[in-house]
Short mmCIF file of C-alpha atoms and ligand atoms in Angstrom, two decimals:
data_model
loop_
_atom_site.label_atom_id
_atom_site.label_comp_id
_atom_site.label_asym_id
_atom_site.label_seq_id
_atom_site.Cartn_x
_atom_site.Cartn_y
_atom_site.Cartn_z
CA MET A 1 -14.79 -15.82 34.97
CA SER A 2 -14.73 -18.59 32.35
CA GLU A 3 -12.83 -17.99 29.11
CA LYS A 4 -15.13 -17.17 26.22
CA LYS A 5 -14.88 -19.13 23.00
CA ILE A 6 -13.83 -16.63 20.35
CA GLU A 7 -14.31 -18.04 16.88
CA ILE A 8 -14.53 -16.62 13.38
CA ARG A 9 -14.78 -18.12 9.93
CA ARG A 10 -11.69 -17.77 7.74
CA ASN A 11 -11.54 -18.92 4.18
CA ILE A 12 -7.95 -20.15 4.26
CA SER A 13 -6.19 -23.41 3.46
CA GLY A 14 -4.00 -25.38 5.88
CA GLU A 15 -0.84 -24.03 4.24
CA GLU A 16 -2.06 -20.43 4.50
CA LYS A 17 -2.90 -21.05 8.15
CA ASP A 18 0.65 -22.30 8.79
CA ASN A 19 2.11 -19.28 7.04
CA ALA A 20 -0.12 -16.92 9.00
CA GLN A 21 0.94 -18.61 12.23
CA GLU A 22 4.60 -18.27 11.31
CA LEU A 23 4.19 -14.57 10.53
CA PHE A 24 2.33 -14.07 13.81
CA ASP A 25 5.13 -15.82 15.73
CA LEU A 26 7.73 -13.66 13.98
CA PHE A 27 5.71 -10.59 14.96
CA LYS A 28 5.23 -11.73 18.54
CA ASN A 29 8.92 -12.46 18.94
CA SER A 30 10.11 -9.55 16.85
CA PRO A 31 13.60 -8.30 17.65
CA ILE A 32 12.50 -4.76 16.72
CA PRO A 33 12.60 -2.56 19.83
CA ASN A 34 9.26 -1.47 21.36
CA GLU A 35 9.65 2.15 20.33
CA GLU A 36 10.00 1.16 16.66
CA ILE A 37 7.56 -1.73 16.31
CA GLN A 38 4.49 0.39 15.52
CA LEU A 39 6.50 2.23 12.88
CA ASN A 40 7.09 -1.07 11.14
CA LEU A 41 3.71 -2.81 11.24
CA GLY A 42 3.75 -3.12 7.43
CA LEU A 43 6.50 -5.70 7.83
CA TYR A 44 4.08 -8.12 9.44
CA ILE A 45 0.77 -7.33 7.77
CA SER A 46 -0.56 -9.88 5.27
CA ARG A 47 -1.47 -8.95 1.73
CA GLN A 48 -5.11 -9.77 2.53
CA SER A 49 -5.25 -7.48 5.56
CA LEU A 50 -3.52 -4.70 3.68
CA SER A 51 -5.99 -5.12 0.81
CA ARG A 52 -8.89 -4.63 3.22
CA ILE A 53 -7.35 -1.46 4.60
CA ILE A 54 -6.87 -0.07 1.09
CA PHE A 55 -10.44 -1.06 0.22
CA MET A 56 -11.76 0.88 3.24
CA HIS A 57 -9.59 3.80 2.17
CA ASP A 58 -11.05 3.68 -1.36
CA LEU A 59 -14.59 3.76 0.06
CA TYR A 60 -13.76 6.62 2.43
CA LYS A 61 -12.28 8.68 -0.40
CA ARG A 62 -15.64 8.56 -2.17
CA ILE A 63 -17.35 10.56 0.60
CA ILE A 64 -14.89 13.37 1.14
CA ASN A 65 -17.07 15.82 -0.79
CA THR A 66 -20.34 14.66 0.72
CA THR A 67 -22.01 15.62 3.98
CA GLY A 68 -22.71 13.23 6.77
CA VAL A 69 -21.51 10.75 9.32
CA VAL A 70 -19.83 7.39 8.94
CA MET A 71 -21.45 4.37 10.57
CA GLU A 72 -20.23 0.84 10.89
CA PHE A 73 -22.77 -1.84 11.68
CA GLY A 74 -20.87 -4.64 13.38
CA CYS A 75 -17.54 -3.00 14.33
CA ARG A 76 -16.22 -5.82 16.58
CA TRP A 77 -12.55 -5.12 17.46
CA GLY A 78 -13.01 -1.70 15.85
CA GLN A 79 -10.18 -1.61 13.34
CA ASN A 80 -12.36 0.07 10.70
CA LEU A 81 -13.34 2.82 13.16
CA ALA A 82 -9.66 3.60 13.78
CA LEU A 83 -8.99 3.56 10.03
CA PHE A 84 -11.87 5.97 9.41
CA GLN A 85 -10.46 8.26 12.10
CA ALA A 86 -7.10 8.15 10.35
CA PHE A 87 -8.64 8.85 6.91
CA ARG A 88 -10.59 11.76 8.36
CA GLY A 89 -7.38 13.12 9.87
CA MET A 90 -5.57 12.79 6.53
CA TYR A 91 -8.21 14.13 4.15
CA GLU A 92 -10.48 16.40 6.17
CA PRO A 93 -8.80 17.18 9.48
CA TYR A 94 -11.06 20.16 10.14
CA ASN A 95 -14.32 18.38 9.36
CA TYR A 96 -15.48 18.02 12.93
CA ASN A 97 -18.95 17.35 11.52
CA ARG A 98 -17.82 13.93 10.21
CA LYS A 99 -18.70 11.82 13.18
CA ILE A 100 -17.76 8.13 13.13
CA ILE A 101 -20.12 5.80 14.95
CA GLY A 102 -19.66 2.09 15.50
CA PHE A 103 -22.50 -0.19 16.52
CA ASP A 104 -22.01 -3.60 18.05
CA SER A 105 -23.46 -5.78 20.77
CA PHE A 106 -19.89 -6.98 21.48
CA GLU A 107 -21.59 -10.31 22.12
CA GLY A 108 -21.41 -11.83 18.64
CA PHE A 109 -24.41 -13.14 16.77
CA GLN A 110 -27.58 -12.92 18.83
CA SER A 111 -30.67 -13.26 16.69
CA LEU A 112 -30.12 -15.90 14.06
CA HIS A 113 -32.90 -16.27 11.51
CA GLU A 114 -33.74 -19.20 9.25
CA LYS A 115 -32.70 -16.97 6.31
CA ASP A 116 -29.15 -17.04 7.67
CA GLY A 117 -28.71 -20.65 6.57
CA ASN A 118 -26.78 -23.24 8.52
CA ALA A 119 -23.06 -22.62 8.15
CA LYS A 120 -21.04 -24.05 11.05
CA ILE A 121 -20.03 -20.61 12.31
CA LEU A 122 -23.67 -19.49 12.59
CA TYR A 123 -24.34 -19.99 16.27
CA GLU A 124 -25.29 -17.56 19.01
CA GLY A 125 -22.20 -15.88 20.39
CA ALA A 126 -19.90 -16.47 17.40
CA TYR A 127 -17.78 -13.38 16.70
CA THR A 128 -17.92 -12.27 20.28
CA VAL A 129 -15.02 -10.35 21.83
CA THR A 130 -13.08 -10.58 25.08
CA ASN A 131 -14.66 -9.36 28.32
CA ASN A 132 -14.89 -5.56 28.65
CA TYR A 133 -13.36 -5.13 25.22
CA VAL A 134 -15.37 -1.98 24.61
CA ASP A 135 -13.39 -0.18 27.34
CA HIS A 136 -10.16 -0.98 25.53
CA LEU A 137 -11.61 0.09 22.17
CA GLU A 138 -12.77 3.42 23.59
CA LYS A 139 -9.30 4.11 24.97
CA VAL A 140 -7.68 3.33 21.62
CA LEU A 141 -10.12 5.52 19.70
CA SER A 142 -9.75 8.32 22.21
CA ASN A 143 -5.96 8.14 21.84
CA HIS A 144 -6.33 8.54 18.06
CA GLU A 145 -8.78 11.39 18.61
CA THR A 146 -6.25 13.20 20.77
CA GLU A 147 -3.80 13.04 17.87
CA SER A 148 -6.24 14.71 15.47
CA PRO A 149 -7.01 18.42 15.03
CA ILE A 150 -9.90 19.89 17.06
CA SER A 151 -9.50 17.06 19.50
CA HIS A 152 -11.71 18.67 22.16
CA ILE A 153 -14.76 17.77 20.03
CA LYS A 154 -15.59 14.07 20.36
CA LYS A 155 -16.03 12.76 16.84
CA CYS A 156 -16.05 9.04 17.37
CA GLU A 157 -18.58 7.01 19.29
CA VAL A 158 -19.03 3.34 20.04
CA ILE A 159 -22.58 2.26 20.78
CA LYS A 160 -22.90 -1.04 22.59
CA GLY A 161 -26.06 -3.11 22.38
CA ASP A 162 -28.41 -4.64 19.88
CA ALA A 163 -28.10 -2.26 16.94
CA THR A 164 -31.74 -2.75 15.95
CA GLU A 165 -32.55 -0.91 19.19
CA THR A 166 -29.52 1.36 19.63
CA LEU A 167 -29.64 2.69 16.05
CA GLU A 168 -33.33 3.51 16.37
CA LYS A 169 -32.64 5.36 19.62
CA TYR A 170 -29.63 7.17 18.13
CA LEU A 171 -31.66 8.38 15.14
CA GLU A 172 -34.51 9.52 17.40
CA GLU A 173 -32.05 11.50 19.50
CA HIS A 174 -30.22 12.81 16.41
CA PRO A 175 -32.93 13.43 13.81
CA GLU A 176 -30.51 15.69 11.89
CA THR A 177 -28.37 12.66 10.98
CA ILE A 178 -27.27 12.36 7.37
CA ILE A 179 -25.28 9.24 6.60
CA ALA A 180 -22.45 9.69 4.11
CA PHE A 181 -21.09 6.17 4.48
CA ALA A 182 -22.44 3.09 6.21
CA TYR A 183 -20.57 -0.19 6.28
CA PHE A 184 -22.65 -3.29 6.98
CA ASP A 185 -20.76 -6.14 8.61
CA PHE A 186 -23.24 -7.90 10.89
CA ASP A 187 -23.08 -10.88 8.48
CA ILE A 188 -26.65 -11.84 9.37
CA TYR A 189 -30.16 -11.14 8.18
CA ALA A 190 -32.29 -9.58 10.93
CA PRO A 191 -30.07 -6.70 12.12
CA THR A 192 -28.95 -5.94 8.55
CA LYS A 193 -32.55 -5.69 7.40
CA ARG A 194 -33.70 -3.57 10.35
CA CYS A 195 -30.74 -1.18 10.17
CA LEU A 196 -31.16 -0.76 6.41
CA GLU A 197 -34.81 0.14 7.03
CA LEU A 198 -33.82 2.59 9.76
CA ILE A 199 -31.20 4.44 7.72
CA LYS A 200 -33.33 4.71 4.57
CA ASN A 201 -34.53 8.21 5.40
CA HIS A 202 -31.06 9.38 6.41
CA VAL A 203 -29.16 8.80 3.17
CA THR A 204 -28.65 11.22 0.27
CA LYS A 205 -27.41 11.07 -3.30
CA GLY A 206 -23.76 10.16 -2.96
CA THR A 207 -24.16 8.07 0.20
CA VAL A 208 -21.94 5.00 0.05
CA LEU A 209 -23.29 1.75 1.47
CA GLY A 210 -20.70 -0.97 1.90
CA PHE A 211 -21.49 -4.63 2.51
CA ASP A 212 -19.04 -7.22 3.70
CA GLU A 213 -20.78 -10.39 2.61
CA LEU A 214 -23.07 -9.97 -0.39
CA ASN A 215 -23.38 -12.99 -2.67
CA TRP A 216 -21.64 -15.03 0.01
CA PRO A 217 -23.07 -18.55 0.45
CA TYR A 218 -22.03 -18.89 4.11
CA TYR A 219 -23.99 -15.77 5.08
CA PRO A 220 -26.98 -15.52 2.74
CA GLY A 221 -28.82 -13.27 5.19
CA GLU A 222 -27.00 -10.08 4.26
CA THR A 223 -27.95 -10.37 0.58
CA LEU A 224 -31.56 -11.25 1.45
CA ALA A 225 -31.81 -8.21 3.71
CA LEU A 226 -30.55 -5.92 0.94
CA LYS A 227 -32.88 -7.58 -1.57
CA GLU A 228 -35.90 -7.06 0.68
CA VAL A 229 -35.18 -3.47 1.67
CA LEU A 230 -33.57 -1.79 -1.35
CA GLY A 231 -33.92 -4.46 -4.04
CA LEU A 232 -30.99 -5.96 -5.91
CA ASP A 233 -31.64 -4.12 -9.16
CA THR A 234 -32.04 -0.61 -7.77
CA TYR A 235 -28.36 0.31 -7.54
CA LYS A 236 -25.24 -0.83 -9.31
CA LEU A 237 -23.44 -3.21 -6.94
CA GLN A 238 -19.76 -2.56 -7.27
CA ARG A 239 -16.71 -4.33 -5.98
CA SER A 240 -13.02 -3.73 -5.70
CA PRO A 241 -10.39 -5.95 -7.32
CA LEU A 242 -8.64 -5.88 -3.94
CA CYS A 243 -11.04 -8.09 -1.98
CA PRO A 244 -13.31 -10.95 -3.06
CA THR A 245 -16.27 -10.58 -0.68
CA PRO A 246 -17.06 -6.92 0.11
CA SER A 247 -19.08 -4.77 -2.23
CA PHE A 248 -20.66 -1.35 -2.22
CA LEU A 249 -23.23 0.86 -3.86
CA VAL A 250 -23.55 4.58 -4.20
CA ILE A 251 -27.03 6.09 -3.85
CA GLU A 252 -27.78 8.03 -7.02
C1 SAM B 301 -18.08 -10.15 11.34
S1 SAM B 301 -18.16 -9.29 12.84
C2 SAM B 301 -17.67 -7.64 12.40
C3 SAM B 301 -16.24 -7.53 11.96
C4 SAM B 301 -15.68 -6.13 11.85
N1 SAM B 301 -16.50 -5.25 11.05
C5 SAM B 301 -14.30 -6.21 11.26
O1 SAM B 301 -14.08 -5.68 10.15
O2 SAM B 301 -13.43 -6.80 11.89
C6 SAM B 301 -19.88 -9.15 13.10
C7 SAM B 301 -20.23 -8.30 14.28
O3 SAM B 301 -21.63 -8.02 14.27
C8 SAM B 301 -22.06 -7.94 15.60
N2 SAM B 301 -23.53 -8.10 15.64
C9 SAM B 301 -24.27 -9.08 15.10
N3 SAM B 301 -25.58 -8.86 15.33
C10 SAM B 301 -25.67 -7.68 16.01
C11 SAM B 301 -26.74 -6.89 16.50
N4 SAM B 301 -28.03 -7.27 16.37
N5 SAM B 301 -26.46 -5.73 17.12
C12 SAM B 301 -25.18 -5.33 17.27
N6 SAM B 301 -24.12 -6.02 16.82
C13 SAM B 301 -24.37 -7.18 16.20
C14 SAM B 301 -21.30 -9.03 16.32
O4 SAM B 301 -21.22 -8.79 17.71
C15 SAM B 301 -19.95 -8.97 15.62
O5 SAM B 301 -19.02 -8.19 16.34
#
C-alpha cells in the first residue's frame, strides 16, 4: 500500500520548527525508562500543546452542571476525546450519561467549497490519518474507559464517515440526544454548516459550542458557516487568553 501524504498547516517560524524538532528528538531518544516515560510527558510537551489541553479543560468545566453529551466534529487523532474522557473521570466519574462522541471521516478534507478560500493546505485529503488509524484510536479510548468507574457501560464512541451523513443518522437513532458541549474542528464550510444545522434542535441553555478556527483567514469557511446558521451577533463569542485561534459561545 502506498504511503499517504499526511500534511497539516502549522503557524510556526523556522526557528520554532527547529526547536520543536529538537524536543521531539529528545523525546524519541529519551533516557527515561519505558515504565516511567508516560509519567513524565509534561517534560516534553510544548507550551502551545499544554495551552490547548488547558483550554479544553476550561471548556469542559463549563458543562459539569449541565445535561448532555459531548461531541467533537473533526476528531482526527482523537486527543480531545481522550482528554474529555479524563475530565469526565476527574469531575463526574459516575456520570455514565455523559457520552463522548467523535465524528471524522479519517480521510481529511473531502468536500471543499468555494467559501473555504484557497489556502495551500486546502486540498482534498489534507489532514488525513494513517491507514486503519480508527482501530488504534478505539483501542486507546477503550483502554481509558477501562480505567474509569462504571467501565462496563460504553461511554465513548467514534463514528467514521462523512459527518453530514453520520450525524444525521446518529440523531435519528438517538432522538433523545441533548448536546452539552460540541467542539467544531472540521476547519471547512460545508460540514460545519450542515452539522450546526443538525444540532440546532439538540442544544439547551448552557450548551457550549467551541470553534477551532473562527476569524481565521486561512479557513474562512468555519466563520461563514456559523454566520449563516446562528448569526455572528446572536451569542457572545468568547476566547481564552491561552490560545489565539479557538473560541466558544454559550447558548443563553
Ligand atoms: C483539523 S482536523 C481535526 C483536528 C483535531 N480536532 C485535533 O484537535 O487534533 C480536521 C478533521 O476534520 C475531518 N473532516 C473534514 N470534513 C469532514 C466531514 N465532512 N466528515 C467527517 N470528518 C471531516 C478531517 O478528516 C480531519 O480529521
